[in-house]
Amino acid sequence: MGNLLEHMGIEKDRVHFSWISSAEATKFVDVVKEISDKVKALGPNKKFVKDYS
Amino acid sequence: MKFITIDKKDWAKGIDKSRGTYQLFGPVTDINGCQIKALDADVQPEMEYTDSVLSAKSVLFPQSEKILVTSLNEADDDHHIMKRADGDYTPRAVIGIRPYDARAIQLVKMNFDTEDYRDPYWCDAYEATTFVGLAINKPGPLDFSTSTGTGPFSEDGLDILLADMDDKFLAKVLTPKGEAYAAACGFNTEADAKESQVLFDVMRKDAEKTISSSVETDKLKDKTILDLYEAPFWDDVAFSCINCGTCTYVCPTCWCFDIQDENKLKASSRFRNWDTCMSPLFTRHATGHNPRGEKTMRVRQRFMHKLKYFLDKYDSGIMCVGCGRCVKSCPVNIDIRQVCETMNNYEKKE
Amino acid sequence: MDTCIQKIREIAGDLLEKGEVERVIGFAEGSIPMATSPVAISTKEDAQKLCFSSTCGLNLANYASKEKGKKIAVVAKGCDSRNLVTHIVENQIDRDNLYIIGVPCPGMVDKFKIAAEMGGEITGFEEAGDTLIVSTVDDKKELNKQDYLRHNCSLCTHKNPVLFDVLVGEEVEEQQLDNAYPDVDAIEALTADGRWKHFEELTQNCIRCYACRNACPLCYCPTCFVDESGPQWVGKGQDKTDVDTFHFLRAFHCAGRCTDCGACVEACPMGINVRDFTRKLNKDAQDMFGWEAGLTIDKRPPLDAYSPDDPNDFIK
């Protein structure tokens, strides 16, 4: 799914897949941090967003 | 009734001039073929097109149209009260509409503008619109419009009918709306009415002569609905159907729609979208029961509506103008001309 | 081609006469040039209606799965046979109820491309081997069929049916391709914005008739996600995001299952190449799992199977 989204022009760093056990709190924090840093670097997403106006 | 000659050299300038007062729609070709679209300020209608994939019905009846809006914020006095959405009903003109599409709009009008009910969205758009038709000098092989009560030079539903005469257009101005549009373009070279009418008649006859396709509908009226409804041929007609909505969406006379609400935060909008009787959803009840649950029932409905129910209800012929679009676009080649023939010739075996 | 049509008719007639099948699903001549129509034949006499040509572009596996519980025969090109395999693997068809009349496929023609070449409306279409004789009211041209093959057919490496009970012609030579996905590569070479623009333009005229979905043998869900109303997953109007959501998710549901038969494009009234969505997934299935859909009934598809060496490098 990530590949097809990327193929359609959604930047790869916006979509993340992770496998985290409920016992892996540190991993969860690390992954969330990494994701938010990457998405912040990309700026707001304008693609695949519905305009309700 | 008057005739105007428009030199093709002056055409684009006149069209541009009319943009001051009119929003223009017309045929333009893009990657998927010819479409009838709102024309951007720098785009001219293409007056030499074979046919658009979809009809011109969307000019009055867009595939998705916001009709009502409301606030869901209970702090607002008028929350949850639906109000008509803003619409643009300033004058618009559709340039180069095919005569059969204009006739189709008259058939659709019977549904949207009745003595009891008036659909405000469609009717307001209709009143705002001037229909500038382009006669078809060379009808295509799938055109069977002469046997459906219209034709390549039909004036029904038009404000102006243009005939392409190579270096110029000869325009027959049919209504005050048409006169106003011609004036807005600055087209005012009057032609002799008598001579022009003779020219029109000759061109019409030539064009009609080239039409080789037709349907016979003479016996449909005398059939009883139930005989046709219970006829044994429907399973065969419907076998290949994949129940897509192509035939209904390309059809200039199909008017059915679905209502959908869309909310974002505290704002709610109600839309109407084209719907299709080919889809099982069209008739599925909230209980889950579907009175047209089988494909055959849906295919039968489409043809019965077009060729029998409409005919009986309005006494204005069949609900088909012979444009041939459904014949051309159907992925599995279900041909309304063949179905019409089957229905017209059907005799119930006792 | 004529001998192949004769054989289809003979075999269909025999099967029906002997009562080995209830119906034979095949193609019949259409009412207009370049059109054919799927048909179900149930008597020997009607078998004469069956035809085959380069305009039989739909996929009959789509019809076969709707005849549940009946013994049927299906006329199948290479791609149809692969979708029959997929149906068997996905328990949509019982192999014992299915008789496959395999047709080594000469490739189907691209009707939009021919119409564009001719300019006007097509009034006549004939085939003589690799020559297409096409006419309009004012023109008649002889076209080389190889130049007007559908894009999927031009890249096809499974023209011969992969599963059949009888073949109605000599097997045709399969082509070897250096690169099976030049179109996917071309899109991948664009920037993210360029790719987005490509897909925005691709679907700009989509009318959501769902012909692509309904022509697709893979799309047999009793209720498609776009038709679901409780909950409603996607808006039903012409909003571009909703339109693209439909195409994106439909394609994704075909991942590892699509045979690139081209029925979706064949059915689209607007001529949209919706395969641009599915082809990327086909390429991924090939690259990641070495998988091409519908080649054998003995293997589970990659998204339907667990393997410890699954290339799951996308999971962090």
XYZ file of C-alpha atoms in Angstrom:
719
model
C 0.000 0.000 0.000
C 2.873 2.318 0.856
C 4.424 1.591 -2.527
C 1.265 2.408 -4.454
C 0.731 5.627 -2.485
C 4.312 6.591 -3.222
C 3.757 5.709 -6.856
C 0.790 8.094 -6.934
C 2.936 10.907 -5.635
C 2.417 10.747 -1.872
C 5.894 11.192 -0.409
C 7.274 7.969 1.080
C 8.010 9.560 4.452
C 4.347 10.343 5.057
C 3.338 6.708 5.290
C 4.847 4.443 7.908
C 4.259 0.850 8.851
C 5.528 -0.524 12.113
C 5.248 -3.633 14.218
C 5.471 -2.736 17.899
C 4.626 -4.974 20.786
C 2.718 -3.533 23.726
C 5.885 -4.191 25.756
C 8.041 -2.048 23.468
C 7.328 1.425 24.848
C 10.734 2.791 23.880
C 10.404 1.577 20.334
C 6.976 3.187 20.102
C 8.362 6.543 21.233
C 11.280 6.304 18.834
C 9.080 5.452 15.889
C 6.585 8.237 16.622
C 9.436 10.708 16.968
C 10.989 9.616 13.730
C 7.644 9.828 11.929
C 6.802 13.276 13.211
C 10.241 14.619 12.346
C 9.979 13.301 8.823
C 6.455 14.608 8.285
C 7.380 18.004 9.723
C 10.252 18.203 7.281
C 7.853 17.588 4.403
C 5.354 20.236 5.529
C 1.565 20.038 5.212
C 0.158 17.467 2.817
C -1.917 18.887 -0.031
C -2.471 15.643 -1.929
C -5.366 13.260 -1.401
C -7.057 15.773 0.904
C -10.725 16.441 0.361
C -11.768 20.057 0.048
C -15.164 20.443 1.677
C -15.651 24.111 0.826
C -37.719 34.624 -36.809
C -34.638 35.954 -38.505
C -31.443 34.671 -40.046
C -27.958 36.027 -39.464
C -24.786 35.353 -41.402
C -21.630 35.015 -39.338
C -18.323 35.059 -41.170
C -16.052 32.483 -39.523
C -13.344 35.147 -39.333
C -15.570 37.101 -36.954
C -16.763 34.087 -34.990
C -14.098 33.892 -32.252
C -14.229 37.642 -31.669
C -18.011 37.537 -31.266
C -17.815 34.587 -28.881
C -15.215 36.444 -26.820
C -17.424 39.512 -26.760
C -20.304 37.523 -25.315
C -18.171 36.362 -22.382
C -18.802 39.735 -20.765
C -22.408 38.758 -20.075
C -22.455 34.995 -20.482
C -20.643 32.109 -18.929
C -19.899 29.810 -21.857
C -20.114 26.043 -22.188
C -19.133 24.091 -25.252
C -17.287 21.169 -26.795
C -13.563 20.842 -26.112
C -11.264 17.913 -26.755
C -9.006 16.610 -24.021
C -7.100 13.369 -23.461
C -10.358 11.404 -23.184
C -12.105 12.814 -26.239
C -14.667 15.536 -26.685
C -16.366 16.880 -23.552
C -18.992 19.581 -23.052
C -17.417 21.797 -20.424
C -17.466 25.296 -18.985
C -15.058 27.169 -21.233
C -12.125 28.992 -19.705
C -11.670 32.575 -20.893
C -9.030 31.593 -23.450
C -10.823 28.535 -24.819
C -13.069 28.573 -27.873
C -15.781 25.969 -28.437
C -14.671 23.417 -31.037
C -17.273 23.689 -33.741
C -16.026 20.764 -35.805
C -16.523 17.869 -33.462
C -18.031 14.487 -34.233
C -19.757 14.053 -30.902
C -19.054 14.477 -27.225
C -18.672 11.332 -25.105
C -21.253 12.624 -22.631
C -24.260 14.707 -23.569
C -24.819 18.361 -22.726
C -27.175 17.567 -19.845
C -24.519 18.426 -17.262
C -24.779 22.116 -18.185
C -28.102 22.185 -16.295
C -27.709 19.065 -14.223
C -24.120 18.618 -13.010
C -23.043 15.133 -11.994
C -22.520 16.447 -8.441
C -24.392 19.516 -7.260
C -24.500 21.039 -3.800
C -28.151 21.821 -3.144
C -28.547 22.524 0.566
C -26.320 23.594 3.431
C -26.715 23.898 7.177
C -24.784 24.400 10.374
C -24.526 21.596 12.914
C -23.353 24.010 15.604
C -26.112 24.174 18.176
C -24.942 27.627 19.225
C -26.206 28.923 15.870
C -29.848 29.997 15.842
C -30.557 28.273 12.562
C -28.590 25.108 13.222
C -29.859 21.962 11.455
C -32.110 24.041 9.221
C -31.352 23.270 5.614
C -30.996 26.266 3.339
C -30.476 26.417 -0.371
C -26.809 26.459 -1.322
C -25.499 29.400 -3.313
C -25.698 28.787 -7.024
C -24.589 30.826 -9.987
C -27.612 31.520 -12.166
C -26.209 34.417 -14.128
C -26.705 34.024 -17.890
C -24.920 31.121 -19.500
C -24.844 29.890 -23.055
C -24.048 26.457 -24.374
C -22.444 26.799 -27.786
C -22.542 24.037 -30.357
C -25.055 21.833 -28.557
C -26.351 19.107 -30.844
C -30.014 19.395 -31.828
C -30.840 16.010 -30.295
C -29.283 17.083 -26.993
C -31.473 20.198 -26.998
C -34.515 18.040 -27.637
C -33.406 15.798 -24.757
C -33.400 18.793 -22.432
C -37.044 19.369 -23.344
C -37.798 15.767 -22.357
C -35.925 16.183 -19.076
C -37.906 19.374 -18.482
C -41.104 17.324 -18.339
C -39.720 15.777 -15.191
C -38.077 18.751 -13.500
C -40.681 21.394 -14.351
C -44.238 20.174 -13.832
C -47.447 21.802 -12.709
C -47.087 20.243 -9.269
C -43.348 20.381 -8.759
C -40.606 22.639 -9.925
C -37.018 21.586 -9.314
C -35.501 24.965 -8.456
C -31.909 24.028 -9.302
C -32.634 22.632 -12.728
C -35.281 25.234 -13.610
C -33.165 28.201 -12.530
C -30.279 26.854 -14.560
C -32.592 26.262 -17.512
C -33.902 29.805 -17.403
C -30.358 31.174 -17.235
C -29.262 29.207 -20.281
C -29.270 30.101 -23.950
C -29.004 27.104 -26.252
C -26.964 27.768 -29.367
C -27.252 24.621 -31.438
C -25.049 23.413 -34.236
C -26.862 21.526 -36.989
C -25.229 18.252 -37.965
C -24.327 18.291 -41.646
C -22.838 14.820 -41.531
C -24.628 12.632 -38.997
C -22.591 9.739 -37.644
C -23.367 6.067 -38.292
C -24.998 5.633 -34.878
C -27.308 8.631 -35.188
C -30.930 7.489 -35.364
C -32.413 10.798 -34.283
C -34.820 11.171 -37.197
C -36.852 8.215 -35.946
C -37.078 9.549 -32.386
C -38.807 12.844 -33.099
C -35.755 15.032 -33.576
C -33.033 15.162 -36.238
C -29.815 16.824 -37.385
C -31.541 20.182 -38.012
C -34.206 19.964 -35.284
C -34.978 23.335 -33.696
C -36.789 22.004 -30.650
C -35.363 23.443 -27.453
C -32.899 25.724 -29.200
C -32.603 29.502 -29.099
C -30.337 29.654 -32.126
C -29.603 27.000 -34.729
C -26.312 27.375 -36.566
C -25.622 25.724 -39.890
C -22.002 25.340 -40.916
C -21.566 26.666 -44.478
C -17.769 26.212 -44.753
C -16.602 29.839 -44.546
C -19.531 31.078 -42.501
C -22.295 30.068 -40.140
C -25.878 30.740 -41.088
C -27.758 31.301 -37.840
C -31.484 30.900 -37.447
C -32.479 32.955 -34.437
C -35.459 31.230 -32.889
C -36.278 33.046 -29.631
C -35.764 36.364 -27.836
C -33.074 34.626 -25.770
C -31.308 33.782 -29.003
C -31.632 37.351 -30.205
C -30.101 38.640 -27.002
C -27.179 36.248 -27.359
C -26.538 37.191 -30.996
C -26.608 40.854 -29.962
C -24.118 40.201 -27.147
C -21.767 38.678 -29.737
C -22.303 41.602 -32.072
C -23.568 39.247 -34.804
C -26.006 41.372 -36.770
C -25.556 40.752 -40.507
C -29.094 39.804 -41.403
C -29.652 37.356 -44.224
C -32.713 37.077 -46.414
C -35.147 34.960 -44.416
C -36.819 33.242 -47.327
C -33.602 32.277 -49.098
C -32.019 31.172 -45.850
C -34.949 28.939 -44.989
C -34.677 27.309 -48.407
C -30.969 26.721 -47.763
C -31.747 25.249 -44.350
C -34.357 22.941 -45.830
C -31.965 21.679 -48.490
C -29.204 21.085 -45.946
C -31.626 19.402 -43.570
C -32.850 17.024 -46.248
C -29.281 16.200 -47.299
C -28.295 15.514 -43.721
C -31.375 13.437 -42.982
C -30.774 11.382 -46.125
C -27.401 10.220 -44.821
C -28.947 8.792 -41.655
C -29.170 5.053 -42.145
C -29.986 3.975 -38.629
C -33.480 3.999 -37.151
C -35.857 2.514 -34.617
C -39.501 1.597 -35.025
C -41.695 2.527 -32.122
C -45.135 2.464 -33.734
C -46.456 -0.600 -31.891
C -45.099 0.153 -28.419
C -48.064 2.270 -27.420
C -50.592 -0.526 -27.933
C -48.685 -3.101 -25.935
C -49.769 -3.667 -22.396
C -47.121 -2.949 -19.808
C -47.403 -6.332 -18.154
C -47.003 -8.225 -21.419
C -43.725 -6.460 -22.083
C -42.682 -6.691 -18.445
C -43.216 -10.442 -18.403
C -41.785 -11.031 -21.868
C -39.288 -13.884 -22.077
C -36.463 -11.969 -23.762
C -35.169 -9.929 -20.830
C -32.735 -12.541 -19.520
C -31.058 -12.700 -22.910
C -30.930 -8.914 -23.254
C -29.418 -8.604 -19.797
C -26.947 -11.498 -19.825
C -23.950 -9.517 -20.991
C -24.768 -6.426 -18.902
C -22.176 -5.705 -16.216
C -24.452 -3.195 -14.473
C -22.126 -0.253 -14.836
C -23.770 3.135 -15.152
C -22.299 4.039 -18.526
C -25.537 3.978 -20.554
C -27.369 6.171 -18.066
C -24.510 8.617 -17.578
C -23.872 9.182 -21.272
C -27.624 9.431 -21.925
C -28.956 12.959 -22.487
C -32.411 12.017 -21.177
C -31.535 10.098 -18.000
C -32.372 12.362 -15.084
C -32.226 10.191 -11.956
C -30.210 11.327 -8.982
C -29.205 10.292 -5.490
C -29.031 12.499 -2.393
C -25.927 12.455 -0.190
C -25.019 14.416 2.925
C -21.414 15.309 3.638
C -20.313 16.826 6.929
C -17.113 18.407 8.005
C -16.877 19.543 11.605
C -19.949 21.720 12.100
C -20.769 22.338 8.465
C -23.101 20.070 6.551
C -23.847 20.011 2.846
C -26.400 18.063 0.903
C -25.479 17.002 -2.612
C -27.309 15.410 -5.429
C -25.325 13.098 -7.663
C -26.317 11.371 -10.856
C -27.618 7.933 -10.025
C -28.152 4.954 -12.250
C -30.950 2.388 -12.326
C -28.279 -0.120 -13.354
C -26.899 -0.140 -9.819
C -28.478 -2.416 -7.185
C -28.137 0.487 -4.742
C -30.613 2.513 -6.761
C -33.573 0.642 -5.287
C -32.169 -0.994 -2.153
C -34.389 -0.213 0.813
C -33.061 0.603 4.266
C -34.362 -2.797 5.368
C -32.009 -4.480 2.916
C -34.867 -5.581 0.680
C -34.303 -4.794 -2.966
C -37.291 -4.814 -5.307
C -34.879 -4.823 -8.254
C -32.346 -7.194 -6.800
C -31.539 -9.019 -10.034
C -29.603 -7.652 -12.979
C -32.362 -8.553 -15.425
C -34.875 -6.440 -13.496
C -32.614 -3.423 -13.703
C -31.924 -3.767 -17.410
C -35.645 -4.225 -18.011
C -36.382 -1.112 -15.982
C -34.100 1.039 -18.090
C -35.674 -0.010 -21.366
C -39.228 -0.105 -20.037
C -38.834 3.426 -18.673
C -37.375 4.805 -21.873
C -39.551 2.974 -24.348
C -42.824 2.275 -22.570
C -43.525 4.014 -19.230
C -42.417 7.425 -20.502
C -44.330 6.977 -23.725
C -47.517 6.075 -21.850
C -47.165 8.792 -19.235
C -46.340 11.826 -21.347
C -47.561 10.876 -24.806
C -44.494 12.600 -26.249
C -42.770 9.681 -27.874
C -40.030 7.596 -26.362
C -37.488 8.865 -23.861
C -34.630 8.543 -26.312
C -33.399 11.088 -28.831
C -31.354 8.724 -30.959
C -27.908 10.124 -30.231
C -26.387 6.636 -30.193
C -24.058 7.375 -27.275
C -25.170 4.387 -25.186
C -24.743 2.113 -28.199
C -21.214 3.366 -28.698
C -20.139 3.447 -25.053
C -21.728 0.269 -23.692
C -18.812 -2.017 -22.785
C -20.818 -5.093 -23.781
C -22.659 -3.662 -26.794
C -26.231 -3.734 -25.536
C -27.936 -1.848 -28.337
C -31.111 0.105 -27.553
C -32.102 -0.087 -31.225
C -32.222 -3.882 -31.068
C -34.059 -3.888 -27.740
C -36.562 -1.386 -29.110
C -37.149 -3.603 -32.127
C -37.622 -6.649 -29.916
C -40.127 -4.777 -27.750
C -41.937 -3.207 -30.665
C -42.384 -6.554 -32.411
C -43.146 -8.617 -29.336
C -46.422 -10.524 -29.396
C -47.414 -12.444 -26.331
C -47.933 -16.135 -27.075
C -51.248 -17.290 -25.656
C -9.018 -17.309 -36.998
C -11.899 -18.772 -39.033
C -10.923 -22.349 -38.233
C -10.716 -21.400 -34.598
C -14.267 -19.995 -34.687
C -15.470 -23.185 -36.380
C -13.865 -25.260 -33.656
C -15.370 -23.126 -30.892
C -18.813 -23.644 -32.414
C -18.332 -27.385 -32.896
C -17.053 -27.965 -29.396
C -19.748 -25.774 -27.850
C -22.433 -27.532 -29.869
C -21.128 -30.964 -28.859
C -20.913 -30.111 -25.189
C -24.481 -28.815 -25.187
C -25.843 -31.713 -27.233
C -24.259 -34.288 -24.956
C -25.498 -32.377 -21.940
C -21.994 -32.070 -20.525
C -22.588 -28.401 -19.763
C -25.713 -26.289 -19.318
C -24.328 -23.170 -20.934
C -21.384 -22.066 -22.990
C -20.126 -18.563 -22.357
C -18.417 -16.939 -25.288
C -18.456 -13.905 -27.515
C -21.042 -13.020 -30.156
C -20.753 -10.496 -32.982
C -21.757 -7.008 -31.939
C -24.215 -4.650 -33.575
C -21.576 -2.075 -34.500
C -18.052 -2.362 -35.919
C -15.352 -3.393 -33.407
C -17.951 -4.483 -30.850
C -18.553 -7.959 -29.492
C -20.879 -9.022 -26.753
C -20.506 -11.747 -24.122
C -23.217 -14.331 -24.637
C -24.476 -17.503 -22.961
C -25.438 -20.266 -25.366
C -27.647 -23.143 -24.301
C -28.548 -24.958 -27.531
C -26.498 -26.526 -30.290
C -28.150 -24.318 -32.914
C -27.274 -21.139 -31.036
C -23.625 -22.179 -30.945
C -23.436 -20.694 -34.450
C -23.651 -17.280 -32.796
C -20.249 -17.706 -31.199
C -17.400 -15.741 -32.698
C -13.852 -14.763 -31.936
C -11.770 -11.839 -33.153
C -9.345 -9.178 -32.007
C -12.239 -7.222 -30.532
C -13.159 -9.768 -27.823
C -11.471 -7.624 -25.223
C -13.585 -8.327 -22.164
C -12.777 -11.092 -19.709
C -15.269 -13.954 -19.629
C -14.047 -15.246 -16.273
C -16.155 -12.356 -14.961
C -19.278 -14.131 -16.224
C -18.220 -17.639 -15.303
C -18.108 -16.924 -11.577
C -21.728 -15.744 -11.663
C -23.007 -19.158 -12.816
C -22.518 -20.804 -9.440
C -23.465 -24.439 -9.175
C -23.978 -24.867 -12.927
C -21.825 -26.855 -15.269
C -20.554 -24.386 -17.808
C -18.004 -24.029 -20.561
C -16.080 -20.827 -21.107
C -14.209 -19.573 -24.134
C -10.928 -18.373 -22.684
C -7.997 -16.380 -24.011
C -4.716 -16.506 -22.113
C -5.802 -13.839 -19.650
C -9.326 -15.244 -19.212
C -7.775 -18.594 -18.325
C -5.530 -16.926 -15.742
C -8.570 -15.315 -14.169
C -10.359 -18.663 -14.171
C -7.335 -20.016 -12.282
C -7.604 -17.116 -9.848
C -11.306 -17.853 -9.410
C -10.577 -21.503 -8.688
C -7.853 -20.560 -6.194
C -10.215 -18.101 -4.508
C -13.046 -20.670 -4.422
C -15.288 -18.732 -6.776
C -15.531 -21.554 -9.310
C -15.461 -25.290 -8.878
C -13.003 -26.749 -11.411
C -15.254 -29.794 -11.781
C -18.083 -27.593 -13.049
C -15.906 -25.805 -15.541
C -14.949 -26.757 -19.076
C -12.378 -24.399 -20.557
C -12.323 -23.905 -24.318
C -8.885 -22.359 -24.648
C -8.070 -19.934 -27.450
C -4.423 -19.100 -28.138
C -4.787 -15.353 -28.271
C -3.637 -13.219 -31.191
C -3.901 -10.052 -29.077
C -6.782 -7.615 -28.844
C -6.916 -4.235 -30.561
C -7.094 -0.822 -28.939
C -10.406 0.652 -30.111
C -9.628 4.164 -28.907
C -6.306 4.171 -30.744
C -7.946 3.007 -33.970
C -10.750 5.576 -33.611
C -8.164 8.316 -33.045
C -6.212 7.229 -36.130
C -9.340 7.235 -38.287
C -10.610 10.590 -37.065
C -14.282 9.908 -37.730
C -16.749 7.321 -36.546
C -15.878 3.787 -37.619
C -18.318 2.280 -40.118
C -16.483 -0.890 -40.983
C -13.887 -3.192 -39.438
C -12.402 -6.351 -40.860
C -9.378 -8.450 -40.065
C -7.166 -10.282 -42.485
C -4.368 -11.835 -40.483
C -2.285 -8.986 -39.186
C -4.019 -6.385 -41.334
C -6.956 -4.413 -40.032
C -9.203 -2.902 -42.685
C -10.985 -0.004 -41.088
C -13.401 2.401 -42.709
C -15.204 5.592 -41.879
C -17.770 7.355 -44.043
C -15.057 9.091 -46.074
C -11.996 6.964 -45.526
C -10.682 3.429 -45.626
C -7.324 2.398 -44.238
C -5.305 -0.733 -43.842
C -3.595 -0.758 -40.493
C -0.953 -3.084 -39.152
C -2.547 -4.807 -36.203
C 0.718 -4.939 -34.259
C 0.729 -1.121 -34.131
C -2.790 -1.043 -32.710
C -2.625 -3.750 -30.082
C -3.912 -2.828 -26.669
C -1.058 -1.855 -24.394
C -1.523 -4.884 -22.134
C -1.599 -7.206 -25.157
C 1.597 -5.712 -26.541
C 3.320 -6.671 -23.274
C 1.561 -10.014 -22.829
C 3.688 -13.085 -22.157
C 0.792 -15.501 -21.611
C -1.176 -15.462 -24.838
C -1.778 -19.198 -24.568
C -4.299 -20.372 -22.000
C -2.556 -21.681 -18.875
C -5.424 -24.042 -17.994
C -7.782 -25.619 -20.510
C -9.726 -28.724 -21.417
C -9.370 -28.227 -25.131
C -7.417 -25.820 -27.328
C -9.052 -24.561 -30.509
C -5.865 -23.588 -32.324
C -2.110 -24.038 -32.466
C -0.301 -22.495 -29.545
C 1.156 -19.118 -30.452
C 4.721 -18.116 -29.709
C 5.140 -16.269 -26.442
C 7.320 -13.173 -26.501
C 10.289 -12.633 -24.213
C 10.462 -9.151 -22.741
C 13.569 -7.416 -21.435
C 11.376 -5.134 -19.395
C 7.769 -6.055 -18.717
C 6.953 -2.743 -17.026
C 8.322 0.188 -19.087
C 5.168 2.214 -18.331
C 5.563 1.789 -14.566
C 9.227 2.749 -14.842
C 8.288 5.901 -16.756
C 5.935 7.004 -13.982
C 8.450 6.055 -11.278
C 11.046 8.253 -12.962
C 8.894 11.332 -12.295
C 9.144 13.440 -9.152
C 6.531 12.963 -6.414
C 4.661 16.017 -7.701
C 4.962 14.790 -11.276
C 3.505 11.420 -10.329
C 0.657 13.071 -8.478
C -0.076 15.252 -11.500
C -0.018 12.183 -13.745
C -2.698 10.434 -11.703
C -4.757 13.611 -11.243
C -4.925 14.025 -15.012
C -5.483 10.337 -15.580
C -8.784 10.315 -13.703
C -9.949 13.854 -14.503
C -12.859 12.644 -16.635
C -13.860 9.633 -14.545
C -17.652 9.533 -14.235
C -17.691 6.779 -11.619
C -19.839 4.516 -13.721
C -17.771 1.689 -12.224
C -17.500 -0.062 -15.582
C -13.846 -0.819 -14.728
C -14.847 -2.494 -11.492
C -17.803 -4.334 -12.966
C -15.829 -5.627 -15.942
C -13.118 -6.925 -13.627
C -13.262 -10.628 -12.730
C -11.530 -9.848 -9.429
C -14.269 -7.463 -8.266
C -16.805 -9.954 -7.019
C -17.363 -8.567 -3.491
C -21.084 -8.807 -2.639
C -20.934 -5.145 -1.613
C -18.080 -3.004 -2.895
C -16.553 -0.589 -0.379
C -17.749 2.377 -2.442
C -21.334 1.111 -2.236
C -21.241 0.487 1.499
C -23.395 2.910 3.454
C -22.963 1.779 7.040
C -20.303 3.000 7.527
C -19.748 4.985 4.379
C -16.072 4.807 3.461
C -15.939 7.258 0.607
C -17.983 10.174 -0.759
C -20.132 9.342 -3.750
C -19.914 12.544 -5.737
C -17.429 13.897 -8.218
C -15.008 15.226 -5.630
C -11.563 14.423 -6.987
C -10.311 12.937 -3.730
C -13.272 10.585 -3.600
C -12.769 9.579 -7.226
C -9.089 8.859 -6.611
C -9.878 6.994 -3.398
C -12.068 4.658 -5.405
C -9.368 3.992 -7.987
C -6.588 3.653 -5.447
C -8.426 1.241 -3.181
C -9.919 -0.790 -5.988
C -6.445 -1.260 -7.413
C -5.122 -2.230 -4.029
C -7.778 -4.892 -3.642
C -6.368 -6.393 -6.850
C -2.803 -6.629 -5.536
C -1.248 -9.970 -6.405
C -4.452 -11.018 -8.184
C -4.511 -8.860 -11.308
C -3.631 -10.617 -14.582
C -3.479 -7.351 -16.543
C -6.259 -8.628 -18.825
C -7.203 -5.038 -19.667
C -10.969 -5.520 -19.261
C -11.106 -2.423 -17.022
C -9.645 -0.233 -19.744
C -11.697 -1.964 -22.436
C -14.894 -1.174 -20.523
C -14.112 2.431 -19.599
C -16.331 4.724 -21.676
C -13.872 7.566 -21.193
C -10.796 5.630 -22.285
C -8.984 6.040 -18.971
C -5.975 3.786 -18.589
C -6.873 2.607 -15.082
C -4.154 -0.017 -15.440
C -1.702 2.687 -14.372
C -2.875 1.896 -10.834
C -2.851 -1.900 -11.005
C 0.357 -2.241 -13.016
C 2.458 -0.861 -10.180
C 1.097 -3.574 -7.875
C 1.718 -6.248 -10.493
C 5.302 -5.095 -10.751
C 5.684 -5.132 -6.965
C 4.262 -8.655 -6.821
C 6.803 -9.665 -9.442
C 9.760 -7.901 -7.806
C 8.997 -8.831 -4.208
C 7.495 -12.290 -4.545
C 8.391 -13.382 -8.080
C 4.646 -13.708 -8.570
C 2.439 -13.476 -11.612
C -1.232 -14.024 -10.883
C -3.247 -16.901 -12.238
C -0.539 -19.214 -13.557
C -1.233 -22.251 -11.390
C -3.967 -23.629 -9.180
C -1.392 -25.248 -6.893
C -0.012 -22.142 -5.210
C -1.577 -19.614 -2.865
C -1.189 -15.945 -3.890
C 1.440 -13.987 -1.938
C -1.023 -11.825 -0.029
C -2.889 -14.946 0.995
C 0.092 -16.834 2.398
C 2.551 -16.516 5.251
C 6.189 -17.061 4.672
C 9.026 -16.504 7.182
C 11.177 -14.997 4.429
C 8.513 -12.463 3.432
C 10.357 -9.352 2.159
C 8.817 -7.112 4.808
C 11.456 -4.407 4.681
C 8.789 -1.699 4.731
C 8.013 -2.451 8.387
C 10.118 -0.483 10.838
